[in-house]
mmCIF file with all atom_site columns, C-alpha atoms in Angstrom:
data_model
loop_
_atom_site.group_PDB
_atom_site.id
_atom_site.type_symbol
_atom_site.label_atom_id
_atom_site.label_alt_id
_atom_site.label_comp_id
_atom_site.label_asym_id
_atom_site.label_entity_id
_atom_site.label_seq_id
_atom_site.pdbx_PDB_ins_code
_atom_site.Cartn_x
_atom_site.Cartn_y
_atom_site.Cartn_z
_atom_site.occupancy
_atom_site.B_iso_or_equiv
_atom_site.pdbx_formal_charge
_atom_site.auth_seq_id
_atom_site.auth_comp_id
_atom_site.auth_asym_id
_atom_site.auth_atom_id
_atom_site.pdbx_PDB_model_num
ATOM 1   C CA . UNK A 1 1   ? 46.279 23.979 22.424  1.00 95.00 ? 68  UNK A CA 1
ATOM 2   C CA . UNK A 1 2   ? 49.536 22.743 24.828  1.00 96.00 ? 69  UNK A CA 1
ATOM 3   C CA . UNK A 1 3   ? 49.436 22.827 28.797  1.00 98.00 ? 70  UNK A CA 1
ATOM 4   C CA . UNK A 1 4   ? 52.891 22.318 30.477  1.00 97.00 ? 71  UNK A CA 1
ATOM 5   C CA . UNK A 1 5   ? 53.029 21.200 34.118  1.00 98.00 ? 72  UNK A CA 1
ATOM 6   C CA . UNK A 1 6   ? 56.306 21.311 36.135  1.00 98.00 ? 73  UNK A CA 1
ATOM 7   C CA . UNK A 1 7   ? 55.955 19.348 39.062  1.00 97.00 ? 74  UNK A CA 1
ATOM 8   C CA . UNK A 1 8   ? 57.597 17.494 41.628  1.00 98.00 ? 75  UNK A CA 1
ATOM 9   C CA . UNK A 1 9   ? 55.917 14.417 43.612  1.00 97.00 ? 76  UNK A CA 1
ATOM 10  C CA . UNK A 1 10  ? 57.543 14.809 46.696  1.00 97.00 ? 77  UNK A CA 1
ATOM 11  C CA . UNK A 1 11  ? 55.551 18.512 46.129  1.00 96.00 ? 78  UNK A CA 1
ATOM 12  C CA . UNK A 1 12  ? 51.696 18.271 48.175  1.00 97.00 ? 79  UNK A CA 1
ATOM 13  C CA . UNK A 1 13  ? 50.732 21.111 46.686  1.00 97.00 ? 80  UNK A CA 1
ATOM 14  C CA . UNK A 1 14  ? 51.280 19.754 43.169  1.00 97.00 ? 81  UNK A CA 1
ATOM 15  C CA . UNK A 1 15  ? 49.075 16.970 43.813  1.00 98.00 ? 82  UNK A CA 1
ATOM 16  C CA . UNK A 1 16  ? 46.447 19.277 44.840  1.00 97.00 ? 83  UNK A CA 1
ATOM 17  C CA . UNK A 1 17  ? 47.074 21.484 42.278  1.00 97.00 ? 84  UNK A CA 1
ATOM 18  C CA . UNK A 1 18  ? 47.001 18.603 39.487  1.00 98.00 ? 85  UNK A CA 1
ATOM 19  C CA . UNK A 1 19  ? 43.188 17.703 40.470  1.00 98.00 ? 86  UNK A CA 1
ATOM 20  C CA . UNK A 1 20  ? 42.050 20.655 41.089  1.00 98.00 ? 87  UNK A CA 1
ATOM 21  C CA . UNK A 1 21  ? 43.639 21.270 37.004  1.00 98.00 ? 88  UNK A CA 1
ATOM 22  C CA . UNK A 1 22  ? 42.002 18.315 35.979  1.00 98.00 ? 89  UNK A CA 1
ATOM 23  C CA . UNK A 1 23  ? 38.611 19.412 37.352  1.00 98.00 ? 90  UNK A CA 1
ATOM 24  C CA . UNK A 1 24  ? 38.861 22.527 35.381  1.00 98.00 ? 91  UNK A CA 1
ATOM 25  C CA . UNK A 1 25  ? 40.038 20.476 32.245  1.00 98.00 ? 92  UNK A CA 1
ATOM 26  C CA . UNK A 1 26  ? 37.255 17.888 32.267  1.00 98.00 ? 93  UNK A CA 1
ATOM 27  C CA . UNK A 1 27  ? 34.744 20.747 32.267  1.00 98.00 ? 94  UNK A CA 1
ATOM 28  C CA . UNK A 1 28  ? 36.563 22.825 29.329  1.00 98.00 ? 95  UNK A CA 1
ATOM 29  C CA . UNK A 1 29  ? 34.452 22.800 26.222  1.00 97.00 ? 96  UNK A CA 1
ATOM 30  C CA . UNK A 1 30  ? 37.555 22.286 24.205  1.00 97.00 ? 97  UNK A CA 1
ATOM 31  C CA . UNK A 1 31  ? 38.968 19.614 26.000  1.00 96.00 ? 98  UNK A CA 1
ATOM 32  C CA . UNK A 1 32  ? 39.874 17.428 23.246  1.00 96.00 ? 99  UNK A CA 1
ATOM 33  C CA . UNK A 1 33  ? 41.958 19.822 21.649  1.00 97.00 ? 100 UNK A CA 1
ATOM 34  C CA . UNK A 1 34  ? 44.187 20.390 24.981  1.00 97.00 ? 101 UNK A CA 1
ATOM 35  C CA . UNK A 1 35  ? 47.248 18.677 25.183  1.00 96.00 ? 102 UNK A CA 1
ATOM 36  C CA . UNK A 1 36  ? 48.868 18.263 28.481  1.00 97.00 ? 103 UNK A CA 1
ATOM 37  C CA . UNK A 1 37  ? 52.781 17.114 29.368  1.00 96.00 ? 104 UNK A CA 1
ATOM 38  C CA . UNK A 1 38  ? 54.627 16.939 32.586  1.00 97.00 ? 105 UNK A CA 1
ATOM 39  C CA . UNK A 1 39  ? 57.346 18.059 32.789  1.00 98.00 ? 106 UNK A CA 1
ATOM 40  C CA . UNK A 1 40  ? 60.128 17.943 36.320  1.00 98.00 ? 107 UNK A CA 1
ATOM 41  C CA . UNK A 1 41  ? 61.209 20.135 38.445  1.00 97.00 ? 108 UNK A CA 1
ATOM 42  C CA . UNK A 1 42  ? 63.281 18.505 41.985  1.00 96.00 ? 109 UNK A CA 1
ATOM 43  C CA . UNK A 1 43  ? 62.540 20.410 45.250  1.00 94.00 ? 110 UNK A CA 1
ATOM 44  C CA . UNK A 1 44  ? 65.606 18.886 46.883  1.00 93.00 ? 111 UNK A CA 1
ATOM 45  C CA . UNK A 1 45  ? 67.794 18.512 43.738  1.00 93.00 ? 112 UNK A CA 1
ATOM 46  C CA . UNK A 1 46  ? 71.120 17.235 44.014  1.00 87.00 ? 113 UNK A CA 1
ATOM 47  C CA . UNK A 1 47  ? 70.169 15.355 47.494  1.00 92.00 ? 114 UNK A CA 1
ATOM 48  C CA . UNK A 1 48  ? 71.874 11.663 47.497  1.00 92.00 ? 115 UNK A CA 1
ATOM 49  C CA . UNK A 1 49  ? 69.287 8.884  47.188  1.00 90.00 ? 116 UNK A CA 1
ATOM 50  C CA . UNK A 1 50  ? 69.803 7.133  50.302  1.00 91.00 ? 117 UNK A CA 1
ATOM 51  C CA . UNK A 1 51  ? 69.054 10.544 51.975  1.00 95.00 ? 118 UNK A CA 1
ATOM 52  C CA . UNK A 1 52  ? 65.282 10.099 53.334  1.00 97.00 ? 119 UNK A CA 1
ATOM 53  C CA . UNK A 1 53  ? 63.986 11.802 56.474  1.00 96.00 ? 120 UNK A CA 1
ATOM 54  C CA . UNK A 1 54  ? 60.807 11.587 57.610  1.00 97.00 ? 121 UNK A CA 1
ATOM 55  C CA . UNK A 1 55  ? 58.469 15.242 56.402  1.00 97.00 ? 122 UNK A CA 1
ATOM 56  C CA . UNK A 1 56  ? 58.326 16.571 59.867  1.00 97.00 ? 123 UNK A CA 1
ATOM 57  C CA . UNK A 1 57  ? 61.661 15.907 60.360  1.00 96.00 ? 124 UNK A CA 1
ATOM 58  C CA . UNK A 1 58  ? 62.141 17.564 57.207  1.00 95.00 ? 125 UNK A CA 1
ATOM 59  C CA . UNK A 1 59  ? 60.077 20.415 57.622  1.00 95.00 ? 126 UNK A CA 1
ATOM 60  C CA . UNK A 1 60  ? 61.132 21.644 60.736  1.00 96.00 ? 127 UNK A CA 1
ATOM 61  C CA . UNK A 1 61  ? 64.732 21.327 59.487  1.00 95.00 ? 128 UNK A CA 1
ATOM 62  C CA . UNK A 1 62  ? 64.207 23.109 56.384  1.00 91.00 ? 129 UNK A CA 1
ATOM 63  C CA . UNK A 1 63  ? 61.673 25.754 56.883  1.00 91.00 ? 130 UNK A CA 1
ATOM 64  C CA . UNK A 1 64  ? 62.982 26.172 60.556  1.00 93.00 ? 131 UNK A CA 1
ATOM 65  C CA . UNK A 1 65  ? 59.350 25.580 61.980  1.00 93.00 ? 132 UNK A CA 1
ATOM 66  C CA . UNK A 1 66  ? 58.430 23.588 65.236  1.00 97.00 ? 133 UNK A CA 1
ATOM 67  C CA . UNK A 1 67  ? 56.967 20.350 65.447  1.00 96.00 ? 134 UNK A CA 1
ATOM 68  C CA . UNK A 1 68  ? 53.551 21.708 66.056  1.00 97.00 ? 135 UNK A CA 1
ATOM 69  C CA . UNK A 1 69  ? 53.407 23.740 63.041  1.00 97.00 ? 136 UNK A CA 1
ATOM 70  C CA . UNK A 1 70  ? 54.509 21.015 61.012  1.00 97.00 ? 137 UNK A CA 1
ATOM 71  C CA . UNK A 1 71  ? 51.895 18.987 61.750  1.00 97.00 ? 138 UNK A CA 1
ATOM 72  C CA . UNK A 1 72  ? 49.135 21.893 61.780  1.00 97.00 ? 139 UNK A CA 1
ATOM 73  C CA . UNK A 1 73  ? 50.695 22.738 57.972  1.00 96.00 ? 140 UNK A CA 1
ATOM 74  C CA . UNK A 1 74  ? 50.027 18.752 57.259  1.00 97.00 ? 141 UNK A CA 1
ATOM 75  C CA . UNK A 1 75  ? 46.661 18.179 58.713  1.00 98.00 ? 142 UNK A CA 1
ATOM 76  C CA . UNK A 1 76  ? 45.357 21.740 56.739  1.00 97.00 ? 143 UNK A CA 1
ATOM 77  C CA . UNK A 1 77  ? 47.250 19.708 53.357  1.00 97.00 ? 144 UNK A CA 1
ATOM 78  C CA . UNK A 1 78  ? 45.097 16.577 54.116  1.00 97.00 ? 145 UNK A CA 1
ATOM 79  C CA . UNK A 1 79  ? 42.036 18.628 54.339  1.00 97.00 ? 146 UNK A CA 1
ATOM 80  C CA . UNK A 1 80  ? 43.221 20.234 51.004  1.00 96.00 ? 147 UNK A CA 1
ATOM 81  C CA . UNK A 1 81  ? 43.048 16.622 49.360  1.00 97.00 ? 148 UNK A CA 1
ATOM 82  C CA . UNK A 1 82  ? 40.481 15.340 51.102  1.00 98.00 ? 149 UNK A CA 1
ATOM 83  C CA . UNK A 1 83  ? 38.301 18.181 49.818  1.00 97.00 ? 150 UNK A CA 1
ATOM 84  C CA . UNK A 1 84  ? 39.459 17.520 46.240  1.00 97.00 ? 151 UNK A CA 1
ATOM 85  C CA . UNK A 1 85  ? 38.906 13.674 46.709  1.00 97.00 ? 152 UNK A CA 1
ATOM 86  C CA . UNK A 1 86  ? 42.604 12.592 47.308  1.00 98.00 ? 153 UNK A CA 1
ATOM 87  C CA . UNK A 1 87  ? 43.846 10.458 50.514  1.00 97.00 ? 154 UNK A CA 1
ATOM 88  C CA . UNK A 1 88  ? 46.616 11.607 52.155  1.00 98.00 ? 155 UNK A CA 1
ATOM 89  C CA . UNK A 1 89  ? 48.676 10.351 55.166  1.00 97.00 ? 156 UNK A CA 1
ATOM 90  C CA . UNK A 1 90  ? 49.448 13.396 57.246  1.00 97.00 ? 157 UNK A CA 1
ATOM 91  C CA . UNK A 1 91  ? 51.579 11.639 59.780  1.00 97.00 ? 158 UNK A CA 1
ATOM 92  C CA . UNK A 1 92  ? 54.114 8.524  59.211  1.00 95.00 ? 159 UNK A CA 1
ATOM 93  C CA . UNK A 1 93  ? 55.673 9.529  55.368  1.00 96.00 ? 160 UNK A CA 1
ATOM 94  C CA . UNK A 1 94  ? 59.257 10.559 54.540  1.00 96.00 ? 161 UNK A CA 1
ATOM 95  C CA . UNK A 1 95  ? 60.991 12.610 51.827  1.00 97.00 ? 162 UNK A CA 1
ATOM 96  C CA . UNK A 1 96  ? 63.604 12.138 49.853  1.00 97.00 ? 163 UNK A CA 1
ATOM 97  C CA . UNK A 1 97  ? 65.163 12.900 46.541  1.00 96.00 ? 164 UNK A CA 1
ATOM 98  C CA . UNK A 1 98  ? 63.219 12.446 43.222  1.00 97.00 ? 165 UNK A CA 1
ATOM 99  C CA . UNK A 1 99  ? 65.600 12.333 40.004  1.00 97.00 ? 166 UNK A CA 1
ATOM 100 C CA . UNK A 1 100 ? 65.437 8.586  39.272  1.00 97.00 ? 167 UNK A CA 1
ATOM 101 C CA . UNK A 1 101 ? 60.798 9.229  39.316  1.00 98.00 ? 168 UNK A CA 1
ATOM 102 C CA . UNK A 1 102 ? 61.686 12.006 36.624  1.00 98.00 ? 169 UNK A CA 1
ATOM 103 C CA . UNK A 1 103 ? 63.861 9.956  34.786  1.00 98.00 ? 170 UNK A CA 1
ATOM 104 C CA . UNK A 1 104 ? 61.311 7.513  34.637  1.00 98.00 ? 171 UNK A CA 1
ATOM 105 C CA . UNK A 1 105 ? 58.429 9.915  33.732  1.00 98.00 ? 172 UNK A CA 1
ATOM 106 C CA . UNK A 1 106 ? 60.219 10.793 30.567  1.00 98.00 ? 173 UNK A CA 1
ATOM 107 C CA . UNK A 1 107 ? 60.485 7.509  29.891  1.00 98.00 ? 174 UNK A CA 1
ATOM 108 C CA . UNK A 1 108 ? 56.811 6.882  30.349  1.00 98.00 ? 175 UNK A CA 1
ATOM 109 C CA . UNK A 1 109 ? 56.492 9.344  28.356  1.00 97.00 ? 176 UNK A CA 1
ATOM 110 C CA . UNK A 1 110 ? 58.604 8.176  25.413  1.00 97.00 ? 177 UNK A CA 1
ATOM 111 C CA . UNK A 1 111 ? 56.276 5.344  25.724  1.00 98.00 ? 178 UNK A CA 1
ATOM 112 C CA . UNK A 1 112 ? 52.819 6.576  25.992  1.00 97.00 ? 179 UNK A CA 1
ATOM 113 C CA . UNK A 1 113 ? 52.481 5.794  29.814  1.00 97.00 ? 180 UNK A CA 1
ATOM 114 C CA . UNK A 1 114 ? 53.600 9.467  31.559  1.00 97.00 ? 181 UNK A CA 1
ATOM 115 C CA . UNK A 1 115 ? 49.953 10.208 32.996  1.00 96.00 ? 182 UNK A CA 1
ATOM 116 C CA . UNK A 1 116 ? 49.013 6.847  33.792  1.00 97.00 ? 183 UNK A CA 1
ATOM 117 C CA . UNK A 1 117 ? 53.154 6.451  36.273  1.00 98.00 ? 184 UNK A CA 1
ATOM 118 C CA . UNK A 1 118 ? 52.493 9.825  37.480  1.00 98.00 ? 185 UNK A CA 1
ATOM 119 C CA . UNK A 1 119 ? 49.100 9.660  39.343  1.00 98.00 ? 186 UNK A CA 1
ATOM 120 C CA . UNK A 1 120 ? 50.525 5.969  40.340  1.00 98.00 ? 187 UNK A CA 1
ATOM 121 C CA . UNK A 1 121 ? 53.417 8.160  42.170  1.00 98.00 ? 188 UNK A CA 1
ATOM 122 C CA . UNK A 1 122 ? 52.059 10.694 43.593  1.00 98.00 ? 189 UNK A CA 1
ATOM 123 C CA . UNK A 1 123 ? 49.022 8.139  44.891  1.00 98.00 ? 190 UNK A CA 1
ATOM 124 C CA . UNK A 1 124 ? 52.139 6.272  46.607  1.00 98.00 ? 191 UNK A CA 1
ATOM 125 C CA . UNK A 1 125 ? 53.931 8.826  48.108  1.00 98.00 ? 192 UNK A CA 1
ATOM 126 C CA . UNK A 1 126 ? 50.978 10.734 49.912  1.00 98.00 ? 193 UNK A CA 1
ATOM 127 C CA . UNK A 1 127 ? 48.250 7.770  50.801  1.00 97.00 ? 194 UNK A CA 1
ATOM 128 C CA . UNK A 1 128 ? 50.288 4.671  50.786  1.00 96.00 ? 195 UNK A CA 1
ATOM 129 C CA . UNK A 1 129 ? 52.539 3.631  53.467  1.00 94.00 ? 196 UNK A CA 1
ATOM 130 C CA . UNK A 1 130 ? 55.565 1.865  51.155  1.00 94.00 ? 197 UNK A CA 1
ATOM 131 C CA . UNK A 1 131 ? 58.042 4.780  50.736  1.00 94.00 ? 198 UNK A CA 1
ATOM 132 C CA . UNK A 1 132 ? 59.115 5.478  47.022  1.00 96.00 ? 199 UNK A CA 1
ATOM 133 C CA . UNK A 1 133 ? 62.159 7.082  47.996  1.00 96.00 ? 200 UNK A CA 1
ATOM 134 C CA . UNK A 1 134 ? 65.540 5.065  47.411  1.00 92.00 ? 201 UNK A CA 1
ATOM 135 C CA . UNK A 1 135 ? 63.377 1.592  46.905  1.00 94.00 ? 202 UNK A CA 1
ATOM 136 C CA . UNK A 1 136 ? 63.804 0.546  42.546  1.00 96.00 ? 203 UNK A CA 1
ATOM 137 C CA . UNK A 1 137 ? 61.987 -1.913 43.513  1.00 97.00 ? 204 UNK A CA 1
ATOM 138 C CA . UNK A 1 138 ? 59.024 0.185  44.567  1.00 97.00 ? 205 UNK A CA 1
ATOM 139 C CA . UNK A 1 139 ? 59.624 2.370  41.291  1.00 98.00 ? 206 UNK A CA 1
ATOM 140 C CA . UNK A 1 140 ? 59.509 -0.393 39.528  1.00 98.00 ? 207 UNK A CA 1
ATOM 141 C CA . UNK A 1 141 ? 56.317 -2.463 40.687  1.00 98.00 ? 208 UNK A CA 1
ATOM 142 C CA . UNK A 1 142 ? 54.672 1.591  39.951  1.00 98.00 ? 209 UNK A CA 1
ATOM 143 C CA . UNK A 1 143 ? 56.126 1.707  36.326  1.00 98.00 ? 210 UNK A CA 1
ATOM 144 C CA . UNK A 1 144 ? 54.524 -1.937 36.003  1.00 98.00 ? 211 UNK A CA 1
ATOM 145 C CA . UNK A 1 145 ? 51.439 -1.031 36.857  1.00 98.00 ? 212 UNK A CA 1
ATOM 146 C CA . UNK A 1 146 ? 51.830 1.585  34.877  1.00 98.00 ? 213 UNK A CA 1
ATOM 147 C CA . UNK A 1 147 ? 52.109 -0.341 31.575  1.00 98.00 ? 214 UNK A CA 1
ATOM 148 C CA . UNK A 1 148 ? 55.647 -0.280 31.091  1.00 98.00 ? 215 UNK A CA 1
ATOM 149 C CA . UNK A 1 149 ? 58.117 -3.312 30.178  1.00 98.00 ? 216 UNK A CA 1
ATOM 150 C CA . UNK A 1 150 ? 59.618 -3.899 34.023  1.00 98.00 ? 217 UNK A CA 1
ATOM 151 C CA . UNK A 1 151 ? 62.832 -5.140 31.931  1.00 98.00 ? 218 UNK A CA 1
ATOM 152 C CA . UNK A 1 152 ? 62.861 -1.606 30.214  1.00 98.00 ? 219 UNK A CA 1
ATOM 153 C CA . UNK A 1 153 ? 61.957 0.427  33.366  1.00 98.00 ? 220 UNK A CA 1
ATOM 154 C CA . UNK A 1 154 ? 64.865 -1.268 35.512  1.00 98.00 ? 221 UNK A CA 1
ATOM 155 C CA . UNK A 1 155 ? 67.105 -0.777 32.598  1.00 98.00 ? 222 UNK A CA 1
ATOM 156 C CA . UNK A 1 156 ? 66.540 3.167  33.363  1.00 98.00 ? 223 UNK A CA 1
ATOM 157 C CA . UNK A 1 157 ? 67.034 2.959  36.360  1.00 98.00 ? 224 UNK A CA 1
ATOM 158 C CA . UNK A 1 158 ? 70.330 1.172  36.781  1.00 97.00 ? 225 UNK A CA 1
ATOM 159 C CA . UNK A 1 159 ? 71.893 3.662  34.183  1.00 98.00 ? 226 UNK A CA 1
ATOM 160 C CA . UNK A 1 160 ? 72.311 7.122  35.667  1.00 96.00 ? 227 UNK A CA 1
ATOM 161 C CA . UNK A 1 161 ? 72.554 9.149  32.835  1.00 97.00 ? 228 UNK A CA 1
ATOM 162 C CA . UNK A 1 162 ? 69.029 7.568  31.085  1.00 98.00 ? 229 UNK A CA 1
ATOM 163 C CA . UNK A 1 163 ? 66.611 10.673 30.735  1.00 98.00 ? 230 UNK A CA 1
ATOM 164 C CA . UNK A 1 164 ? 68.974 12.671 32.358  1.00 98.00 ? 231 UNK A CA 1
ATOM 165 C CA . UNK A 1 165 ? 69.619 15.708 30.185  1.00 98.00 ? 232 UNK A CA 1
ATOM 166 C CA . UNK A 1 166 ? 66.066 15.621 30.037  1.00 98.00 ? 233 UNK A CA 1
ATOM 167 C CA . UNK A 1 167 ? 65.227 15.884 33.781  1.00 98.00 ? 234 UNK A CA 1
ATOM 168 C CA . UNK A 1 168 ? 68.127 19.435 33.323  1.00 97.00 ? 235 UNK A CA 1
ATOM 169 C CA . UNK A 1 169 ? 66.497 20.550 30.539  1.00 98.00 ? 236 UNK A CA 1
ATOM 170 C CA . UNK A 1 170 ? 62.894 20.714 31.821  1.00 98.00 ? 237 UNK A CA 1
ATOM 171 C CA . UNK A 1 171 ? 64.512 22.145 35.034  1.00 97.00 ? 238 UNK A CA 1
ATOM 172 C CA . UNK A 1 172 ? 66.331 24.574 33.122  1.00 96.00 ? 239 UNK A CA 1
ATOM 173 C CA . UNK A 1 173 ? 63.174 25.618 30.858  1.00 96.00 ? 240 UNK A CA 1
ATOM 174 C CA . UNK A 1 174 ? 61.389 26.333 34.545  1.00 95.00 ? 241 UNK A CA 1
ATOM 175 C CA . UNK A 1 175 ? 63.936 28.340 35.215  1.00 94.00 ? 242 UNK A CA 1
ATOM 176 C CA . UNK A 1 176 ? 63.891 30.549 32.356  1.00 94.00 ? 243 UNK A CA 1
ATOM 177 C CA . UNK A 1 177 ? 59.955 31.077 32.450  1.00 93.00 ? 244 UNK A CA 1
ATOM 178 C CA . UNK A 1 178 ? 60.380 32.383 35.811  1.00 90.00 ? 245 UNK A CA 1
ATOM 179 C CA . UNK A 1 179 ? 59.280 29.509 37.779  1.00 91.00 ? 246 UNK A CA 1
ATOM 180 C CA . UNK A 1 180 ? 60.306 29.425 41.411  1.00 86.00 ? 247 UNK A CA 1
ATOM 181 C CA . UNK A 1 181 ? 58.000 26.625 42.916  1.00 90.00 ? 248 UNK A CA 1
ATOM 182 C CA . UNK A 1 182 ? 55.962 24.291 41.930  1.00 96.00 ? 249 UNK A CA 1
ATOM 183 C CA . UNK A 1 183 ? 52.921 23.487 40.412  1.00 97.00 ? 250 UNK A CA 1
ATOM 184 C CA . UNK A 1 184 ? 53.856 25.764 37.723  1.00 97.00 ? 251 UNK A CA 1
ATOM 185 C CA . UNK A 1 185 ? 51.244 25.633 34.451  1.00 97.00 ? 252 UNK A CA 1
ATOM 186 C CA . UNK A 1 186 ? 52.093 27.311 31.286  1.00 97.00 ? 253 UNK A CA 1
ATOM 187 C CA . UNK A 1 187 ? 49.524 27.491 28.507  1.00 97.00 ? 254 UNK A CA 1
ATOM 188 C CA . UNK A 1 188 ? 51.011 27.826 25.275  1.00 94.00 ? 255 UNK A CA 1
ATOM 189 C CA . UNK A 1 189 ? 53.719 29.515 26.168  1.00 93.00 ? 256 UNK A CA 1
ATOM 190 C CA . UNK A 1 190 ? 51.614 32.324 26.729  1.00 92.00 ? 257 UNK A CA 1
ATOM 191 C CA . UNK A 1 191 ? 50.178 32.619 30.075  1.00 93.00 ? 258 UNK A CA 1
ATOM 192 C CA . UNK A 1 192 ? 51.695 31.124 33.535  1.00 94.00 ? 259 UNK A CA 1
ATOM 193 C CA . UNK A 1 193 ? 49.648 29.752 36.648  1.00 96.00 ? 260 UNK A CA 1
ATOM 194 C CA . UNK A 1 194 ? 51.607 29.216 39.683  1.00 95.00 ? 261 UNK A CA 1
ATOM 195 C CA . UNK A 1 195 ? 50.599 27.421 42.539  1.00 95.00 ? 262 UNK A CA 1
ATOM 196 C CA . UNK A 1 196 ? 47.662 24.853 43.328  1.00 97.00 ? 263 UNK A CA 1
ATOM 197 C CA . UNK A 1 197 ? 44.890 27.663 42.172  1.00 96.00 ? 264 UNK A CA 1
ATOM 198 C CA . UNK A 1 198 ? 40.783 27.319 42.534  1.00 97.00 ? 265 UNK A CA 1
ATOM 199 C CA . UNK A 1 199 ? 39.152 25.173 39.937  1.00 97.00 ? 266 UNK A CA 1
ATOM 200 C CA . UNK A 1 200 ? 37.702 28.458 38.628  1.00 97.00 ? 267 UNK A CA 1
ATOM 201 C CA . UNK A 1 201 ? 41.470 30.650 38.218  1.00 97.00 ? 268 UNK A CA 1
ATOM 202 C CA . UNK A 1 202 ? 42.405 27.354 35.988  1.00 97.00 ? 269 UNK A CA 1
ATOM 203 C CA . UNK A 1 203 ? 39.359 27.429 34.143  1.00 97.00 ? 270 UNK A CA 1
ATOM 204 C CA . UNK A 1 204 ? 39.843 31.326 33.509  1.00 97.00 ? 271 UNK A CA 1
ATOM 205 C CA . UNK A 1 205 ? 43.230 30.795 32.589  1.00 96.00 ? 272 UNK A CA 1
ATOM 206 C CA . UNK A 1 206 ? 42.136 27.942 29.971  1.00 97.00 ? 273 UNK A CA 1
ATOM 207 C CA . UNK A 1 207 ? 39.402 29.898 28.622  1.00 96.00 ? 274 UNK A CA 1
ATOM 208 C CA . UNK A 1 208 ? 41.664 33.110 28.532  1.00 95.00 ? 275 UNK A CA 1
ATOM 209 C CA . UNK A 1 209 ? 44.200 31.072 26.733  1.00 95.00 ? 276 UNK A CA 1
ATOM 210 C CA . UNK A 1 210 ? 42.104 29.521 24.324  1.00 96.00 ? 277 UNK A CA 1
ATOM 211 C CA . UNK A 1 211 ? 40.617 32.400 22.795  1.00 92.00 ? 278 UNK A CA 1
ATOM 212 C CA . UNK A 1 212 ? 43.665 34.434 22.467  1.00 87.00 ? 279 UNK A CA 1
ATOM 213 C CA . UNK A 1 213 ? 45.975 32.030 21.068  1.00 79.00 ? 280 UNK A CA 1
ATOM 214 C CA . UNK A 1 214 ? 47.189 33.743 17.131  1.00 63.00 ? 281 UNK A CA 1
ATOM 215 C CA . UNK A 1 215 ? 46.441 31.993 14.091  1.00 55.00 ? 282 UNK A CA 1
ATOM 216 C CA . UNK A 1 216 ? 49.129 30.502 12.115  1.00 43.00 ? 283 UNK A CA 1
ATOM 217 C CA . UNK A 1 217 ? 50.241 33.018 9.337   1.00 48.00 ? 284 UNK A CA 1
ATOM 218 C CA . UNK A 1 218 ? 51.392 31.071 6.334   1.00 47.00 ? 285 UNK A CA 1
ATOM 219 C CA . UNK A 1 219 ? 54.285 32.477 3.982   1.00 54.00 ? 286 UNK A CA 1
ATOM 220 C CA . UNK A 1 220 ? 53.302 31.564 0.207   1.00 48.00 ? 287 UNK A CA 1
ATOM 221 C CA . UNK A 1 221 ? 55.867 31.007 -2.501  1.00 48.00 ? 288 UNK A CA 1
ATOM 222 C CA . UNK A 1 222 ? 56.642 29.259 -5.447  1.00 52.00 ? 289 UNK A CA 1
ATOM 223 C CA . UNK A 1 223 ? 58.731 26.922 -3.276  1.00 48.00 ? 290 UNK A CA 1
ATOM 224 C CA . UNK A 1 224 ? 57.409 23.348 -4.264  1.00 53.00 ? 291 UNK A CA 1
ATOM 225 C CA . UNK A 1 225 ? 56.063 21.080 -1.730  1.00 50.00 ? 292 UNK A CA 1
ATOM 226 C CA . UNK A 1 226 ? 55.542 17.354 -1.050  1.00 54.00 ? 293 UNK A CA 1
ATOM 227 C CA . UNK A 1 227 ? 51.127 17.337 -1.082  1.00 48.00 ? 294 UNK A CA 1
ATOM 228 C CA . UNK A 1 228 ? 48.247 14.159 -1.094  1.00 48.00 ? 295 UNK A CA 1
ATOM 229 C CA . UNK A 1 229 ? 49.128 13.678 -4.867  1.00 50.00 ? 296 UNK A CA 1
ATOM 230 C CA . UNK A 1 230 ? 52.914 13.377 -4.012  1.00 50.00 ? 297 UNK A CA 1
ATOM 231 C CA . UNK A 1 231 ? 55.936 15.670 -4.644  1.00 52.00 ? 298 UNK A CA 1
ATOM 232 C CA . UNK A 1 232 ? 56.614 17.366 -8.126  1.00 53.00 ? 299 UNK A CA 1
ATOM 233 C CA . UNK A 1 233 ? 59.658 16.403 -9.922  1.00 52.00 ? 300 UNK A CA 1
ATOM 234 C CA . UNK A 1 234 ? 61.490 19.286 -11.179 1.00 53.00 ? 301 UNK A CA 1
ATOM 235 C CA . UNK A 1 235 ? 61.561 19.150 -15.351 1.00 55.00 ? 302 UNK A CA 1
ATOM 236 C CA . UNK A 1 236 ? 65.256 19.519 -16.879 1.00 48.00 ? 303 UNK A CA 1
#
């Protein structure tokens, strides 16, 4: 079974939701048969690389809330994260574009290191002082820590079109599937779970999707095919 997760590094509920989903998945009896793929979704698409601002300022401007409301929201998120065992800085974080991070995540997936890089990006953004926005050196440090070749990762960041099509395709698919926000979990392209749901909801979704999988229906015929013993050669 495949689970696809659309998310953004700048999304705190994606950070929390990922932890909750992983708790459900760790206790799922068929965990070894579940493939998890992380997909790209920009909360702030088109934002310039150098357009960086404090999170609290972004919240007041984008959502029209007061400073006190923005601070209360961050405090609530900090408590939600702590309940899942996640570190979270409720003050002093900043916000920016995540397109380069998504491009790197696609590169990391190709190299089998996507999960490692994603965890490092989340931790760096939500728990550490140094910003991940607009700083290629910071992203290279994280890519290297995730097990990626530094030179290859630098080449990806230097080429604005590297893996850009893959990021855009993920976002096109998200829209096609009806995702209006993230996190958005899709199980076997049959069930969708929106938001940072409780662990129990993810458990129910995994169980239901597993139980309702449609077995492969094979159409048999006389056509030739290759097998363990080789390929039959037509006789003339």
